[in-house]
Coordinates of C-alpha atoms (C1' of nucleotides) in Angstrom, one line a residue:
Chain A
M1077 CA 6.3 41.6 236.1
G1078 CA 4.6 39.4 234.0
Q1079 CA 4.8 41.6 230.7
T1080 CA 5.0 40.1 227.4
Q1081 CA 8.1 40.6 225.3
R1082 CA 6.3 43.2 222.8
A1083 CA 4.9 45.1 225.9
K1084 CA 8.3 45.3 227.6
S1085 CA 9.8 46.5 224.4
L1086 CA 7.3 48.9 223.8
A1087 CA 7.7 50.3 227.2
A1088 CA 11.4 50.6 226.8
E1089 CA 10.9 52.5 223.6
T1090 CA 8.5 55.0 225.2
K1091 CA 11.1 55.7 228.2
I1092 CA 13.8 56.1 225.7
L1093 CA 11.8 58.3 223.6
D1094 CA 10.4 60.4 226.5
A1095 CA 13.9 60.7 227.9
A1096 CA 15.3 62.0 224.6
L1097 CA 12.6 64.2 224.2
H1098 CA 13.3 65.9 227.5
L1099 CA 16.7 66.4 226.7
F1100 CA 16.7 67.3 223.2
S1101 CA 14.2 69.9 223.8
R1102 CA 16.3 71.5 226.6
Q1103 CA 19.8 71.3 225.2
G1104 CA 19.6 70.5 221.5
F1105 CA 20.6 67.2 219.6
Q1106 CA 24.4 67.4 219.6
A1107 CA 24.5 68.6 223.1
T1108 CA 22.7 65.4 224.3
S1109 CA 24.6 62.2 224.6
V1110 CA 23.3 58.8 224.0
R1111 CA 24.4 57.7 227.5
E1112 CA 22.5 60.8 229.0
I1113 CA 19.4 59.5 227.3
A1114 CA 20.0 55.8 228.3
E1115 CA 20.6 57.1 232.1
L1116 CA 17.5 59.2 232.1
A1117 CA 15.3 56.3 230.4
G1118 CA 16.8 53.8 233.1
V1119 CA 18.3 51.5 230.4
S1120 CA 21.6 50.4 229.2
V1121 CA 23.4 52.5 226.2
G1122 CA 23.3 48.9 224.3
N1123 CA 19.7 48.6 224.7
V1124 CA 19.1 52.1 223.3
Y1125 CA 21.0 50.9 220.2
H1126 CA 18.7 47.5 220.1
H1127 CA 15.7 49.9 219.8
F1128 CA 16.9 52.5 217.7
G1129 CA 19.3 52.3 214.5
N1130 CA 21.2 55.5 215.7
K1131 CA 20.8 58.8 217.8
E1132 CA 19.2 60.6 214.6
A1133 CA 16.6 57.8 214.5
I1134 CA 15.3 58.7 217.9
F1135 CA 15.1 62.4 216.8
Q1136 CA 13.2 61.4 213.9
R1137 CA 10.7 59.3 215.8
L1138 CA 10.0 62.2 218.0
I1139 CA 9.3 64.4 215.0
D1140 CA 6.9 62.0 213.5
R1141 CA 5.1 61.4 216.9
Y1142 CA 4.4 65.3 217.1
W1143 CA 3.4 65.2 213.5
E1144 CA 0.9 62.4 214.0
A1145 CA -0.4 64.2 216.8
L1146 CA -1.2 67.3 214.8
L1147 CA -2.9 65.4 212.0
D1148 CA -5.2 63.6 214.4
P1149 CA -8.7 64.6 213.2
D1150 CA -10.0 64.5 217.0
L1151 CA -7.3 67.4 217.6
P1152 CA -9.7 70.5 218.7
L1153 CA -7.7 72.6 216.3
N1154 CA -8.8 70.4 213.4
Q1155 CA -12.3 70.4 214.3
V1156 CA -12.2 74.2 214.5
F1157 CA -10.9 74.1 211.0
R1158 CA -13.7 71.7 209.8
Q1159 CA -16.5 74.0 211.0
A1160 CA -14.7 76.9 209.3
Q1161 CA -16.4 79.8 210.7
F1162 CA -13.8 82.6 210.7
P1163 CA -13.7 85.3 212.1
D1164 CA -16.4 83.7 214.5
D1165 CA -14.3 80.8 215.5
L1166 CA -11.3 83.0 216.6
E1167 CA -11.6 82.5 220.4
L1168 CA -12.1 78.6 219.8
A1169 CA -8.8 78.6 217.6
A1170 CA -7.1 80.5 220.3
S1171 CA -7.7 78.1 222.9
A1172 CA -7.5 75.0 220.6
I1173 CA -3.9 76.4 219.6
E1174 CA -3.1 77.2 223.1
Q1175 CA -3.8 73.7 224.2
I1176 CA -1.5 72.3 221.3
V1177 CA 1.5 74.5 222.4
D1178 CA 0.7 73.7 226.2
Q1179 CA 0.7 69.9 225.5
H1180 CA 3.5 70.0 223.0
Q1181 CA 5.8 72.5 224.6
E1182 CA 8.8 70.0 224.3
E1183 CA 8.1 68.9 220.7
I1184 CA 7.6 72.5 219.3
L1185 CA 11.2 73.1 220.7
L1186 CA 12.1 70.2 218.9
I1187 CA 11.1 71.8 215.8
Y1188 CA 13.4 74.7 216.3
V1189 CA 16.2 72.0 217.1
D1190 CA 15.6 70.9 213.8
V1191 CA 15.6 74.4 212.4
I1192 CA 19.2 74.8 213.8
E1193 CA 20.7 71.6 213.9
F1194 CA 19.3 69.9 210.7
R1195 CA 18.3 71.9 207.8
G1196 CA 14.9 72.6 209.0
E1197 CA 12.8 71.1 206.4
H1198 CA 10.2 70.1 209.0
I1199 CA 9.1 73.7 209.8
R1200 CA 9.0 74.1 206.0
T1201 CA 6.6 71.1 205.5
F1202 CA 4.8 72.3 208.5
Y1203 CA 3.9 75.8 207.0
E1204 CA 2.9 74.2 203.7
T1205 CA 0.8 71.8 205.1
M1206 CA -0.8 74.5 207.2
A1207 CA -1.5 76.5 204.2
D1208 CA -3.0 73.5 202.2
R1209 CA -5.3 72.9 205.0
F1210 CA -6.5 76.3 205.0
Q1211 CA -7.4 76.3 201.5
E1212 CA -9.3 73.1 201.9
A1213 CA -11.0 74.0 205.2
Y1214 CA -11.9 77.6 204.4
A1215 CA -12.3 78.0 200.7
D1216 CA -15.9 77.3 200.3
S1217 CA -16.7 79.1 203.7
F1218 CA -15.1 82.2 202.4
A1219 CA -16.8 82.2 198.9
K1220 CA -20.2 82.0 200.6
A1221 CA -19.5 84.6 203.1
K1222 CA -18.2 87.0 200.4
R1223 CA -21.4 86.6 198.3
E1224 CA -23.4 87.3 201.5
G1225 CA -21.2 90.4 202.1
R1226 CA -20.4 89.2 205.7
L1227 CA -16.6 89.8 205.0
G1228 CA -14.9 93.2 204.3
D1229 CA -12.5 93.9 201.6
I1230 CA -9.6 92.1 202.9
D1231 CA -8.4 88.5 201.6
P1232 CA -9.8 86.2 204.4
M1233 CA -7.4 83.4 203.6
V1234 CA -4.4 85.7 204.4
A1235 CA -6.3 86.7 207.4
V1236 CA -6.9 83.1 208.9
M1237 CA -3.2 82.4 208.1
T1238 CA -2.2 85.5 209.8
A1239 CA -4.2 84.8 212.9
C1240 CA -3.1 81.1 213.2
R1241 CA 0.5 82.0 212.9
W1242 CA 0.2 84.9 215.2
L1243 CA -1.3 82.7 218.0
F1244 CA 1.1 80.0 217.4
Y1245 CA 4.0 82.2 218.0
F1246 CA 2.6 84.0 220.8
F1247 CA 1.8 80.8 222.6
T1248 CA 4.9 79.5 221.8
V1249 CA 7.1 82.5 223.0
E1250 CA 4.9 82.6 226.0
K1251 CA 5.4 78.8 227.0
C1252 CA 8.2 77.6 225.5
F1253 CA 10.7 80.7 225.5
G1254 CA 9.4 81.8 228.7
V1255 CA 8.2 85.1 228.1
P1256 CA 5.1 85.2 230.1
M1257 CA 4.0 88.7 230.3
H1258 CA 3.4 91.1 227.5
L1259 CA 3.6 94.8 228.4
G1260 CA 2.3 94.1 231.8
R1261 CA -0.8 92.6 230.5
G1262 CA -1.9 88.8 230.9
S1263 CA -1.9 86.3 228.1
K1264 CA -5.8 86.3 227.7
E1265 CA -6.1 89.9 227.7
V1266 CA -3.6 90.3 225.0
V1267 CA -5.3 87.4 222.8
D1268 CA -8.7 88.9 223.4
E1269 CA -7.3 92.3 222.0
F1270 CA -5.6 90.6 219.1
I1271 CA -8.9 89.0 218.1
R1272 CA -10.7 92.2 218.3
I1273 CA -7.9 93.9 216.3
L1274 CA -8.3 91.3 213.6
R1275 CA -12.2 91.7 213.5
Y1276 CA -12.5 95.6 213.9
G1277 CA -9.2 97.0 213.1
V1278 CA -7.4 99.8 215.1
L1279 CA -9.0 102.6 213.3
P1280 CA -12.5 104.0 214.8
R1281 CA -15.6 102.9 213.3
D1282 CA -18.4 105.2 212.6
D1283 CA -20.9 102.7 212.0
G1284 CA -22.9 100.6 214.5
H1285 CA -19.9 98.4 215.3
R1286 CA -18.8 99.0 218.7
P1287 CA -16.4 96.1 219.4
R1288 CA -15.9 96.2 223.1
V1289 CA -19.0 97.4 224.8
A1290 CA -21.3 100.3 223.3
T1291 CA -20.8 103.9 223.4
D1292 CA -18.1 104.5 226.0
K1293 CA -15.5 107.0 225.1
D1294 CA -12.8 106.6 227.5
G1295 CA -12.9 102.8 227.5
T1296 CA -12.4 102.0 231.1
T1297 CA -14.6 99.0 230.6
S1298 CA -11.4 96.4 231.0
G1299 CA -9.6 98.0 233.8
R1300 CA -6.6 98.9 231.9
R1301 CA -4.1 101.6 233.1
A1302 CA -5.5 105.0 234.2
Chain B
M1347 CA 51.2 94.2 204.5
G1348 CA 52.7 96.6 207.1
Q1349 CA 49.9 96.3 209.6
T1350 CA 50.1 97.2 213.1
Q1351 CA 49.9 94.7 215.8
R1352 CA 46.2 96.1 216.8
A1353 CA 45.1 96.2 213.3
K1354 CA 46.1 92.5 212.6
S1355 CA 44.7 91.5 215.9
L1356 CA 41.3 92.9 215.2
A1357 CA 41.2 91.7 211.7
A1358 CA 41.9 88.2 213.1
E1359 CA 39.2 88.4 215.6
T1360 CA 36.8 89.6 213.0
K1361 CA 37.4 86.8 210.9
I1362 CA 37.0 84.4 213.9
L1363 CA 33.6 85.9 214.8
D1364 CA 32.4 85.7 211.2
A1365 CA 33.4 82.3 210.9
A1366 CA 31.8 81.3 214.0
L1367 CA 28.5 83.3 213.3
H1368 CA 28.3 81.4 209.9
L1369 CA 28.8 78.1 211.4
F1370 CA 27.0 78.7 214.9
S1371 CA 23.7 79.9 212.8
R1372 CA 23.9 76.7 210.5
Q1373 CA 24.5 73.9 212.9
G1374 CA 24.3 75.0 216.4
F1375 CA 26.9 75.9 219.1
Q1376 CA 27.9 72.2 220.3
A1377 CA 27.7 71.1 216.8
T1378 CA 30.3 73.6 215.7
S1379 CA 34.0 72.8 216.8
V1380 CA 36.5 75.3 217.5
R1381 CA 38.6 73.6 214.8
E1382 CA 35.9 74.2 212.2
I1383 CA 36.1 78.0 213.4
A1384 CA 39.7 78.2 213.0
E1385 CA 39.9 76.5 209.7
L1386 CA 37.0 78.7 208.1
A1387 CA 38.7 81.8 210.0
G1388 CA 41.9 80.8 208.3
V1389 CA 43.8 81.0 211.6
S1390 CA 45.2 78.3 214.2
V1391 CA 43.2 76.8 217.0
G1392 CA 45.7 78.2 219.2
N1393 CA 45.2 81.7 217.8
V1394 CA 41.4 81.2 218.3
Y1395 CA 42.0 80.8 222.1
H1396 CA 44.6 83.8 222.2
H1397 CA 41.8 86.0 221.0
F1398 CA 38.9 84.4 223.1
G1399 CA 38.8 82.7 226.6
N1400 CA 36.7 79.9 225.4
K1401 CA 34.4 78.8 222.7
E1402 CA 31.3 80.1 224.6
A1403 CA 33.0 83.6 224.8
I1404 CA 33.0 83.8 221.0
F1405 CA 29.2 83.0 221.0
Q1406 CA 28.5 85.6 223.7
R1407 CA 30.3 88.2 221.6
L1408 CA 28.2 87.5 218.8
I1409 CA 25.2 88.0 220.8
D1410 CA 26.6 91.2 222.1
R1411 CA 27.5 92.4 218.7
Y1412 CA 23.8 91.8 217.5
W1413 CA 22.4 93.6 220.5
E1414 CA 24.5 96.5 220.1
A1415 CA 23.3 96.7 216.4
L1416 CA 19.7 96.6 217.5
L1417 CA 20.0 99.6 220.0
D1418 CA 21.8 101.9 217.3
P1419 CA 19.7 105.0 217.4
D1420 CA 20.3 105.3 213.7
L1421 CA 18.6 102.1 213.0
P1422 CA 15.7 102.6 210.9
L1423 CA 13.2 100.8 213.0
N1424 CA 14.2 103.0 216.0
Q1425 CA 13.7 106.1 213.8
V1426 CA 10.4 104.8 213.2
F1427 CA 9.7 104.2 216.9
R1428 CA 11.0 107.8 217.5
Q1429 CA 8.4 109.3 215.3
A1430 CA 5.7 107.1 216.9
Q1431 CA 2.9 107.5 214.0
F1432 CA 1.3 104.3 214.6
P1433 CA -0.8 103.2 212.9
D1434 CA 0.3 105.4 210.0
D1435 CA 4.0 104.1 210.4
L1436 CA 3.2 100.4 209.6
E1437 CA 4.6 100.3 206.3
L1438 CA 7.8 102.1 207.3
A1439 CA 7.9 99.5 210.5
A1440 CA 7.5 96.8 208.1
S1441 CA 10.4 97.7 205.8
A1442 CA 12.5 98.5 208.6
I1443 CA 11.9 95.3 210.3
E1444 CA 12.4 93.5 207.0
Q1445 CA 15.7 95.2 206.9
I1446 CA 16.7 94.0 210.2
V1447 CA 15.9 90.4 209.6
D1448 CA 17.7 90.4 206.3
Q1449 CA 20.7 91.9 207.6
H1450 CA 20.9 89.9 210.8
Q1451 CA 19.7 86.4 209.3
E1452 CA 22.3 84.7 211.0
E1453 CA 22.2 86.4 214.4
I1454 CA 18.5 85.8 214.7
L1455 CA 19.4 82.3 214.0
L1456 CA 21.7 82.8 216.6
I1457 CA 19.1 83.8 219.3
Y1458 CA 17.1 80.5 218.7
V1459 CA 20.5 78.7 219.1
D1460 CA 20.3 80.4 222.5
V1461 CA 17.0 79.4 223.2
I1462 CA 17.9 75.7 222.7
E1463 CA 21.3 75.2 223.8
F1464 CA 21.6 77.8 226.7
R1465 CA 18.7 78.7 228.5
G1466 CA 17.4 81.3 226.2
E1467 CA 17.5 84.4 228.4
H1468 CA 18.5 86.8 225.5
I1469 CA 15.2 86.2 223.7
R1470 CA 13.6 87.2 227.2
T1471 CA 15.5 90.3 227.6
F1472 CA 14.7 90.9 223.8
Y1473 CA 11.1 91.0 224.4
E1474 CA 11.0 92.8 227.6
T1475 CA 13.4 95.6 226.2
M1476 CA 11.0 95.9 223.2
A1477 CA 8.2 96.1 225.6
D1478 CA 9.6 99.2 227.4
R1479 CA 10.6 100.8 224.2
F1480 CA 7.0 100.6 222.9
Q1481 CA 5.9 102.4 226.2
E1482 CA 8.4 105.1 226.0
A1483 CA 8.2 105.6 222.2
Y1484 CA 4.3 105.7 221.9
A1485 CA 2.9 106.6 225.1
D1486 CA 2.5 110.1 224.8
S1487 CA 1.4 109.7 221.0
F1488 CA -1.4 107.3 222.1
A1489 CA -2.7 109.7 224.7
K1490 CA -2.8 112.4 222.2
A1491 CA -4.6 110.2 219.7
K1492 CA -7.0 108.9 222.1
R1493 CA -7.9 112.5 223.1
E1494 CA -8.6 113.4 219.6
G1495 CA -10.5 110.1 218.7
R1496 CA -8.1 109.2 216.1
L1497 CA -7.8 105.8 217.3
G1498 CA -10.7 103.0 218.1
D1499 CA -11.7 101.1 220.9
I1500 CA -8.8 98.8 221.1
D1501 CA -5.6 99.3 223.3
P1502 CA -3.1 100.8 220.9
M1503 CA 0.1 99.4 222.8
V1504 CA -1.1 96.0 222.2
A1505 CA -1.8 96.7 218.7
V1506 CA 1.7 98.0 218.1
M1507 CA 3.5 95.0 219.9
T1508 CA 1.0 92.7 218.1
A1509 CA 2.4 94.3 214.7
C1510 CA 5.9 94.4 215.5
R1511 CA 5.9 90.7 216.7
W1512 CA 4.3 89.4 213.7
L1513 CA 6.3 91.4 211.3
F1514 CA 9.5 90.1 212.9
Y1515 CA 8.6 86.5 213.0
F1516 CA 6.9 86.6 209.6
F1517 CA 10.4 87.7 208.1
T1518 CA 12.3 85.5 210.3
V1519 CA 10.1 82.7 208.9
E1520 CA 10.6 83.8 205.5
K1521 CA 14.2 84.6 205.4
C1522 CA 15.9 82.5 208.2
F1523 CA 13.6 79.6 208.2
G1524 CA 13.1 79.4 204.4
V1525 CA 9.4 79.3 203.9
P1526 CA 9.1 82.1 201.1
M1527 CA 5.6 81.6 199.7
H1528 CA 2.5 82.1 201.7
L1529 CA -0.6 80.6 200.4
G1530 CA 0.7 81.3 196.9
R1531 CA 1.1 84.9 197.8
G1532 CA 4.2 86.8 197.9
S1533 CA 5.9 88.6 200.8
K1534 CA 4.9 92.3 200.0
E1535 CA 1.4 90.9 199.1
V1536 CA 0.8 89.2 202.6
V1537 CA 2.4 92.2 204.6
D1538 CA 0.3 94.9 202.9
E1539 CA -2.8 92.6 203.6
F1540 CA -1.5 92.2 207.2
I1541 CA -1.5 96.1 207.6
R1542 CA -4.7 96.5 206.2
I1543 CA -6.2 94.0 208.7
L1544 CA -4.5 95.9 211.3
R1545 CA -6.1 99.3 210.4
Y1546 CA -9.5 98.1 209.2
G1547 CA -10.2 94.7 210.6
V1548 CA -11.9 91.8 208.5
L1549 CA -15.4 92.5 209.2
P1550 CA -16.9 95.0 206.6
R1551 CA -17.3 98.7 207.4
D1552 CA -20.4 100.5 206.7
D1553 CA -18.9 104.1 207.1
G1554 CA -16.8 105.9 204.5
H1555 CA -13.6 103.9 205.4
R1556 CA -12.6 102.2 202.1
P1557 CA -9.5 100.6 203.2
R1558 CA -8.0 99.6 199.6
V1559 CA -8.2 102.5 197.9
A1560 CA -7.0 106.3 198.4
T1561 CA -6.6 107.9 201.9
D1562 CA -3.0 106.8 201.8
K1563 CA -0.6 109.6 202.7
D1564 CA 1.9 108.9 200.0
G1565 CA -0.8 107.7 197.4
T1566 CA 0.9 104.6 196.6
T1567 CA -1.5 102.1 196.7
S1568 CA 0.0 99.1 195.8
G1569 CA -2.1 97.7 192.8
R1570 CA -3.6 94.4 194.0
R1571 CA -6.6 92.4 192.6
A1572 CA -9.8 94.2 191.7
Chain C
dT339 C1' 16.1 26.1 223.3
dA340 C1' 15.9 29.6 220.2
dA341 C1' 14.9 34.6 219.9
dA342 C1' 14.4 38.8 222.0
dA343 C1' 15.8 41.9 225.6
dC344 C1' 19.3 43.8 227.8
dA345 C1' 23.9 45.1 230.3
dA346 C1' 28.7 46.2 230.1
dA347 C1' 33.2 46.7 228.1
dA348 C1' 35.7 48.4 224.3
dC349 C1' 36.6 50.9 219.8
dG350 C1' 38.3 54.8 217.1
dA351 C1' 37.4 59.2 216.5
dA352 C1' 36.7 63.7 217.8
dC353 C1' 36.0 67.1 221.4
dG354 C1' 37.7 71.9 224.0
dT355 C1' 41.6 73.1 225.8
dT356 C1' 46.6 73.8 227.3
dC357 C1' 51.3 74.8 226.1
dG358 C1' 56.1 75.2 224.6
dG359 C1' 57.9 77.5 220.7
dT360 C1' 58.1 80.6 216.7
dT361 C1' 57.2 84.7 214.1
dT362 C1' 56.6 89.4 213.8
dG363 C1' 55.9 94.1 215.0
dT364 C1' 57.4 97.9 218.5
dT365 C1' 60.2 99.9 221.9
dT366 C1' 64.5 100.8 224.1
dT367 C1' 69.3 101.0 224.0
dT368 C1' 73.4 102.2 222.0
Chain D
dA840 C1' 70.5 104.0 212.5
dA841 C1' 71.7 99.4 213.9
dA842 C1' 71.3 96.2 217.8
dA843 C1' 69.2 94.3 221.5
dA844 C1' 65.2 93.5 224.6
dC845 C1' 60.6 92.9 224.9
dA846 C1' 55.7 91.5 224.0
dA847 C1' 51.9 90.6 221.3
dA848 C1' 50.2 87.5 217.5
dC849 C1' 50.5 83.0 216.1
dC850 C1' 51.1 78.0 215.3
dG851 C1' 50.3 73.0 215.6
dA852 C1' 51.2 68.9 218.5
dA853 C1' 49.5 67.0 222.6
dC854 C1' 46.4 66.1 226.8
dG855 C1' 42.6 64.1 229.0
dT856 C1' 37.8 63.2 228.2
dT857 C1' 33.7 62.2 225.8
dC858 C1' 31.4 61.3 221.9
dG859 C1' 28.3 57.7 219.0
dT860 C1' 28.6 53.2 217.9
dT861 C1' 30.0 48.1 218.0
dT862 C1' 31.0 43.8 220.0
dT863 C1' 30.4 40.5 223.3
dG864 C1' 28.0 38.2 226.8
dT865 C1' 24.0 37.5 230.0
dT866 C1' 19.3 37.2 231.3
dT867 C1' 14.5 36.7 230.1
dT868 C1' 10.5 35.2 227.8
dA869 C1' 7.6 32.3 224.5

DNA sequence: TAAAACAAAACGAACGTTCGGTTTGTTTTT
DNA sequence: AAAAACAAACCGAACGTTCGTTTTGTTTTA
């Protein structure tokens, strides 16, 4: 009850933003009316316009909020980037990306709303910023690994981009688009296999590298189909 | 001028569908009005409703049209699947997928419209159908390759799914979302590198497999950096 | 008591859809 | 082969509703 004006105002703004996020991510921008947002937020239409200049400003604020969350240095994925241990950090990266997609399902759908209903510049800046951060984070690490022969013949920068994009899209398909199964295999199973492919490739190795276990020939170790 | 009634009717339907595809893919379903569609198609609003029961029926027809195109046995990608030469067919698959995304940019965006503005069941059936076709197409081939030791320790079915999904999404990002560059590298460069990663992995090989140089079937080793 | 927060009513514009009427091509009758 | 009858293709005004936004007025807080 005894809330200050600022606190009440901020609470109302949050309620409006949350309601808008819920609706925008489920039915798109144009298909969501200000009346719907107001009703779900439990405020009047007039009050919505007291806090936001117009409908699009609400959308913009939601995008900004997601963007800020992605740039947070404390975000696990950003910690992984700072360590720059590719390809050893692939498991860490995978679970960090899974966490992002899990916690920001609606915001990720918002990005696709932006792609469709606006001209989609946010997804462009997203990929371009990601590219810059890869360069920053991994350039030194890769130069050193190259000198020490710890990396193969491929371009590790392309590899890390490939991996992150795949993981991001994989979890997006699973959590946001609702395609939970993949060839009858579970999510973790597929991600682990993807990481192994990245590290060792699908073609057999004649050297000592035995990715899964040791010398088994039939590969019955992980209980796949007969 | 002397067109039959059926021909005229079909021409009008096509014009309406093309206009609707253009608009839906650029601004979404709800943001596109029937008036807009009619104007771009060069017909009256009433005529639109003569050919289609309602606005959503137009959308549905567009999705169906795309779906039929994907199931066409003559589609290059389906020919690649029938050959079932993974991982040798990766270059062929890549260019077949690139061709699909190129020729169906608008329809692919339509799928994302469906994800946002409807409940996105089409993308689910898309992925599930893809999974079934992978099983059909590659099951025998992989069993044989496994017996002959031509494949490594990984699950090839996961690998082929991984590859196709990545390629599809890669070209979608590039052509539909407008992110043409990737870490300053061109599209072909990145795809080639992705294929090499799939085959050989990022970790160095001590055996005779030298990924970058010869062993290619057609011998066209795309010239890259030393 | 002034300003901020909120609610309700009202605005014109645009929406999807309907409908009566006109044009145009085809079939039937003469 | 011309005329009459028919049906499909087509048009555009109009309907009822809903949209984003504004205006006006009331309550709450400092």
